């Protein structure tokens, strides 16, 4: 009959001697402990670290132990899920044998791989950013690619703007032209018949009445005046008495 308690006790002593700086007992019943696993340093001395918590079940190692990620550093969630999957695979392959050292070693190798992957991810991210910056600069230099659709849209907008500009200029020219034209007195009377009575209306409004002696103009009607005669002199009309 297998003495599970004895096997667990012997493995625990061996684990403590292998990982003296990273091994910590959390409880004795059930036996639970943590082991901190750190990757080798990368090119820029970056590391990935994970602390694993193991708990013995009654029939370990004939049954797999319980495990979980107690803490992590520089480890993405997707990578943490990968480590848990790796532990499950290794535990199933080593069922019936004490396996904590094997599980920890597998995680150690995985973390070393992750350091290289992190380096590659950073380089890939840097490359994508540089390509995006180059593409943006190229688009800025080349401008917008002309298509039939955007050309017709631009043309319609341009024609509307030009029509509005011509309308404004025509209106300004008309206003300037109107300001330059000055009507003579004759033109004013021809264009505005209200001016015929404007002076009389002004006097009436001011309280002065105007009386016209029509007899003064009767003799003028009998005269034969030829205003079209170039020798006509209105001042000579009163010289007949001489």
Short mmCIF file of C-alpha atoms in Angstrom, two decimals:
data_model
loop_
_atom_site.label_atom_id
_atom_site.label_comp_id
_atom_site.label_asym_id
_atom_site.label_seq_id
_atom_site.Cartn_x
_atom_site.Cartn_y
_atom_site.Cartn_z
CA UNK A 1 0.00 0.00 0.00
CA UNK A 2 1.37 3.39 -0.99
CA UNK A 3 2.24 5.72 1.85
CA UNK A 4 1.17 9.01 0.23
CA UNK A 5 2.04 11.10 3.27
CA UNK A 6 5.60 9.76 3.27
CA UNK A 7 6.10 10.43 -0.43
CA UNK A 8 4.76 13.94 -0.06
CA UNK A 9 7.01 14.64 2.95
CA UNK A 10 10.13 13.39 1.15
CA UNK A 11 9.37 15.48 -1.95
CA UNK A 12 8.74 18.56 0.15
CA UNK A 13 12.18 18.25 1.78
CA UNK A 14 13.81 17.84 -1.63
CA UNK A 15 11.96 20.84 -3.10
CA UNK A 16 12.99 23.02 -0.16
CA UNK A 17 16.66 22.12 -0.72
CA UNK A 18 16.45 22.77 -4.49
CA UNK A 19 14.65 26.12 -4.19
CA UNK A 20 15.74 27.48 -0.81
CA UNK A 21 15.28 31.17 -1.78
CA UNK A 22 11.92 30.84 -3.51
CA UNK A 23 10.18 28.10 -1.53
CA UNK A 24 7.58 29.09 1.07
CA UNK A 25 5.21 26.83 3.06
CA UNK A 26 1.72 28.30 3.35
CA UNK A 27 0.01 25.54 5.34
CA UNK A 28 0.72 22.01 6.62
CA UNK A 29 -2.81 20.57 6.46
CA UNK A 30 -3.35 20.33 3.62
CA UNK A 31 0.24 20.81 2.58
CA UNK A 32 0.39 23.99 0.49
CA UNK A 33 3.46 25.92 -0.64
CA UNK A 34 4.67 28.41 -3.25
CA UNK A 35 7.68 28.41 -5.54
CA UNK A 36 8.76 31.54 -7.39
CA UNK A 37 10.12 30.92 -10.89
CA UNK A 38 12.10 33.61 -12.72
CA UNK A 39 13.27 33.53 -16.31
CA UNK A 40 16.82 34.13 -17.41
CA UNK A 41 17.56 37.79 -18.16
CA UNK A 42 16.98 38.95 -21.71
CA UNK A 43 19.12 41.28 -23.81
CA UNK A 44 17.97 44.34 -21.87
CA UNK A 45 18.03 42.48 -18.53
CA UNK A 46 14.25 42.10 -18.58
CA UNK A 47 12.83 39.07 -16.81
CA UNK A 48 9.49 37.31 -16.46
CA UNK A 49 8.47 35.98 -13.09
CA UNK A 50 5.65 33.84 -11.77
CA UNK A 51 4.93 32.45 -8.31
CA UNK A 52 3.17 29.08 -8.40
CA UNK A 53 1.09 27.72 -5.52
CA UNK A 54 0.83 23.91 -5.17
CA UNK A 55 -1.44 22.00 -2.81
CA UNK A 56 -1.15 18.23 -2.22
CA UNK A 57 -4.30 16.15 -2.46
CA UNK A 58 -4.70 13.05 -0.32
CA UNK A 59 -3.59 10.52 -2.95
CA UNK A 60 -0.83 12.56 -4.61
CA UNK A 61 1.14 11.51 -6.67
CA UNK A 62 -1.47 9.07 -7.98
CA UNK A 63 -3.68 12.11 -8.34
CA UNK A 64 -2.54 15.45 -9.70
CA UNK A 65 -1.90 18.24 -7.17
CA UNK A 66 -3.81 21.49 -7.19
CA UNK A 67 -2.05 24.53 -8.63
CA UNK A 68 -2.65 28.17 -9.40
CA UNK A 69 -0.67 31.30 -10.25
CA UNK A 70 -0.14 33.04 -6.93
CA UNK A 71 1.44 36.19 -8.46
CA UNK A 72 3.11 37.28 -11.66
CA UNK A 73 5.40 40.00 -13.03
CA UNK A 74 5.80 41.14 -16.65
CA UNK A 75 3.52 38.31 -17.65
CA UNK A 76 0.55 38.93 -19.93
CA UNK A 77 -2.77 37.25 -19.21
CA UNK A 78 -2.57 35.16 -22.37
CA UNK A 79 0.86 33.88 -21.31
CA UNK A 80 -0.44 33.07 -17.84
CA UNK A 81 -3.19 30.94 -19.41
CA UNK A 82 -0.52 29.15 -21.41
CA UNK A 83 1.41 28.30 -18.26
CA UNK A 84 -1.69 26.80 -16.62
CA UNK A 85 -2.27 24.68 -19.72
CA UNK A 86 1.36 23.55 -19.64
CA UNK A 87 1.05 22.47 -15.98
CA UNK A 88 -2.03 20.40 -16.75
CA UNK A 89 -0.29 18.62 -19.65
CA UNK A 90 2.85 17.88 -17.63
CA UNK A 91 0.84 16.62 -14.65
CA UNK A 92 -1.12 14.16 -16.80
CA UNK A 93 2.12 12.84 -18.34
CA UNK A 94 3.78 12.30 -14.95
CA UNK A 95 0.80 10.93 -13.06
CA UNK A 96 1.91 8.32 -10.43
CA UNK A 97 5.30 9.98 -9.84
CA UNK A 98 6.23 12.94 -7.66
CA UNK A 99 6.19 15.78 -10.17
CA UNK A 100 6.64 19.21 -8.56
CA UNK A 101 10.25 19.54 -9.75
CA UNK A 102 9.20 18.48 -13.27
CA UNK A 103 6.35 21.00 -13.32
CA UNK A 104 8.55 23.83 -12.08
CA UNK A 105 11.27 23.00 -14.62
CA UNK A 106 8.72 23.06 -17.45
CA UNK A 107 7.49 26.47 -16.32
CA UNK A 108 11.11 27.71 -16.08
CA UNK A 109 11.74 26.72 -19.71
CA UNK A 110 8.47 28.35 -20.75
CA UNK A 111 9.42 31.64 -19.08
CA UNK A 112 12.78 31.65 -20.86
CA UNK A 113 10.91 31.25 -24.15
CA UNK A 114 8.59 34.09 -23.19
CA UNK A 115 11.53 36.45 -22.67
CA UNK A 116 12.57 35.87 -26.28
CA UNK A 117 8.95 36.19 -27.42
CA UNK A 118 8.59 39.48 -25.55
CA UNK A 119 11.71 40.74 -27.28
CA UNK A 120 10.30 39.70 -30.66
CA UNK A 121 6.91 41.29 -29.85
CA UNK A 122 8.56 44.57 -28.96
CA UNK A 123 10.64 44.53 -32.13
CA UNK A 124 7.53 43.72 -34.18
CA UNK A 125 5.57 46.52 -32.49
CA UNK A 126 8.42 48.94 -33.16
CA UNK A 127 8.53 47.84 -36.80
CA UNK A 128 4.75 48.32 -37.20
CA UNK A 129 4.94 51.80 -35.71
CA UNK A 130 7.78 52.76 -38.04
CA UNK A 131 5.90 51.42 -41.06
CA UNK A 132 2.76 53.29 -39.99
CA UNK A 133 4.75 56.50 -39.61
CA UNK A 134 6.34 56.02 -43.03
CA UNK A 135 2.96 55.32 -44.61
CA UNK A 136 1.45 58.43 -43.01
CA UNK A 137 4.36 60.52 -44.26
CA UNK A 138 4.01 59.04 -47.75
CA UNK A 139 0.28 59.84 -47.84
CA UNK A 140 0.99 63.37 -46.64
CA UNK A 141 3.61 63.83 -49.37
CA UNK A 142 1.57 62.31 -52.19
CA UNK A 143 -1.72 63.93 -51.24
CA UNK A 144 -5.12 62.46 -51.91
CA UNK A 145 -5.41 60.05 -54.83
CA UNK A 146 -7.74 61.54 -57.45
CA UNK A 147 -10.68 59.38 -58.45
CA UNK A 148 -13.65 60.15 -60.68
CA UNK A 149 -15.93 60.42 -57.66
CA UNK A 150 -13.86 62.85 -55.61
CA UNK A 151 -12.97 64.89 -58.73
CA UNK A 152 -16.65 65.38 -59.64
CA UNK A 153 -17.40 66.32 -56.05
CA UNK A 154 -14.58 68.84 -56.04
CA UNK A 155 -15.64 70.24 -59.44
CA UNK A 156 -19.25 70.81 -58.32
CA UNK A 157 -18.10 72.54 -55.15
CA UNK A 158 -15.62 74.66 -57.10
CA UNK A 159 -18.26 75.80 -59.62
CA UNK A 160 -20.62 76.82 -56.82
CA UNK A 161 -17.89 78.83 -55.16
CA UNK A 162 -16.96 80.55 -58.43
CA UNK A 163 -20.63 81.40 -59.19
CA UNK A 164 -21.02 82.95 -55.76
CA UNK A 165 -17.80 84.89 -56.23
CA UNK A 166 -18.97 86.23 -59.62
CA UNK A 167 -22.31 87.27 -58.13
CA UNK A 168 -20.63 89.20 -55.35
CA UNK A 169 -18.27 90.92 -57.78
CA UNK A 170 -21.15 91.91 -60.09
CA UNK A 171 -23.09 93.34 -57.17
CA UNK A 172 -20.06 95.33 -56.03
CA UNK A 173 -19.48 96.67 -59.54
CA UNK A 174 -23.14 97.71 -59.85
CA UNK A 175 -22.95 99.54 -56.54
CA UNK A 176 -19.74 101.27 -57.55
CA UNK A 177 -21.19 102.25 -60.94
CA UNK A 178 -24.34 103.66 -59.33
CA UNK A 179 -22.21 105.80 -57.05
CA UNK A 180 -20.35 107.33 -60.01
CA UNK A 181 -23.48 108.51 -61.95
CA UNK A 182 -24.66 112.04 -61.05
CA UNK A 183 -27.95 113.22 -62.62
CA UNK A 184 -28.31 116.78 -63.91
CA UNK A 185 -31.26 118.96 -62.82
CA UNK A 186 -33.04 118.28 -66.08
CA UNK A 187 -32.55 114.53 -65.63
CA UNK A 188 -33.82 114.74 -62.08
CA UNK A 189 -37.05 116.48 -63.28
CA UNK A 190 -37.43 113.97 -66.11
CA UNK A 191 -37.01 111.00 -63.83
CA UNK A 192 -38.88 112.35 -60.78
CA UNK A 193 -42.03 114.42 -61.56
CA UNK A 194 -42.57 115.08 -57.89
CA UNK A 195 -39.88 117.72 -58.17
CA UNK A 196 -42.26 119.92 -60.28
CA UNK A 197 -44.23 120.90 -57.19
CA UNK A 198 -41.65 120.27 -54.53
CA UNK A 199 -40.76 123.97 -53.98
CA UNK A 200 -44.42 125.09 -53.87
CA UNK A 201 -45.27 122.25 -51.54
CA UNK A 202 -42.41 123.31 -49.32
CA UNK A 203 -43.71 126.88 -49.09
CA UNK A 204 -47.25 125.72 -48.40
CA UNK A 205 -46.04 123.43 -45.65
CA UNK A 206 -44.17 126.33 -44.08
CA UNK A 207 -47.36 128.53 -43.97
CA UNK A 208 -46.62 130.75 -46.99
CA UNK A 209 -49.16 130.86 -49.82
CA UNK A 210 -48.09 131.52 -53.37
CA UNK A 211 -50.32 133.54 -55.68
CA UNK A 212 -49.62 133.68 -59.39
CA UNK A 213 -50.85 136.58 -61.53
CA UNK A 214 -51.75 134.83 -64.76
CA UNK A 215 -52.22 138.14 -66.61
CA UNK A 216 -48.46 138.59 -66.57
CA UNK A 217 -48.14 135.64 -68.90
CA UNK A 218 -50.98 136.46 -71.33
CA UNK A 219 -48.93 138.84 -73.47
CA UNK A 220 -46.15 136.28 -73.74
CA UNK A 221 -48.48 133.83 -75.38
CA UNK A 222 -49.18 136.28 -78.19
CA UNK A 223 -45.54 136.73 -78.97
CA UNK A 224 -44.00 134.76 -81.72
CA UNK A 225 -40.95 133.44 -79.96
CA UNK A 226 -38.55 131.32 -81.82
CA UNK A 227 -36.28 129.87 -79.25
CA UNK A 228 -34.60 127.73 -81.85
CA UNK A 229 -33.29 130.88 -83.63
CA UNK A 230 -29.60 131.22 -82.80
CA UNK A 231 -29.95 135.06 -82.92
CA UNK A 232 -32.86 135.07 -80.50
CA UNK A 233 -32.25 137.39 -77.52
CA UNK A 234 -34.94 137.47 -74.85
CA UNK A 235 -33.53 140.81 -73.52
CA UNK A 236 -34.35 142.49 -76.83
CA UNK A 237 -38.09 141.94 -76.33
CA UNK A 238 -38.51 145.20 -74.46
CA UNK A 239 -36.59 147.31 -76.99
CA UNK A 240 -39.57 147.94 -79.32
CA UNK A 241 -40.48 151.15 -77.44
CA UNK A 242 -37.17 152.62 -78.52
#
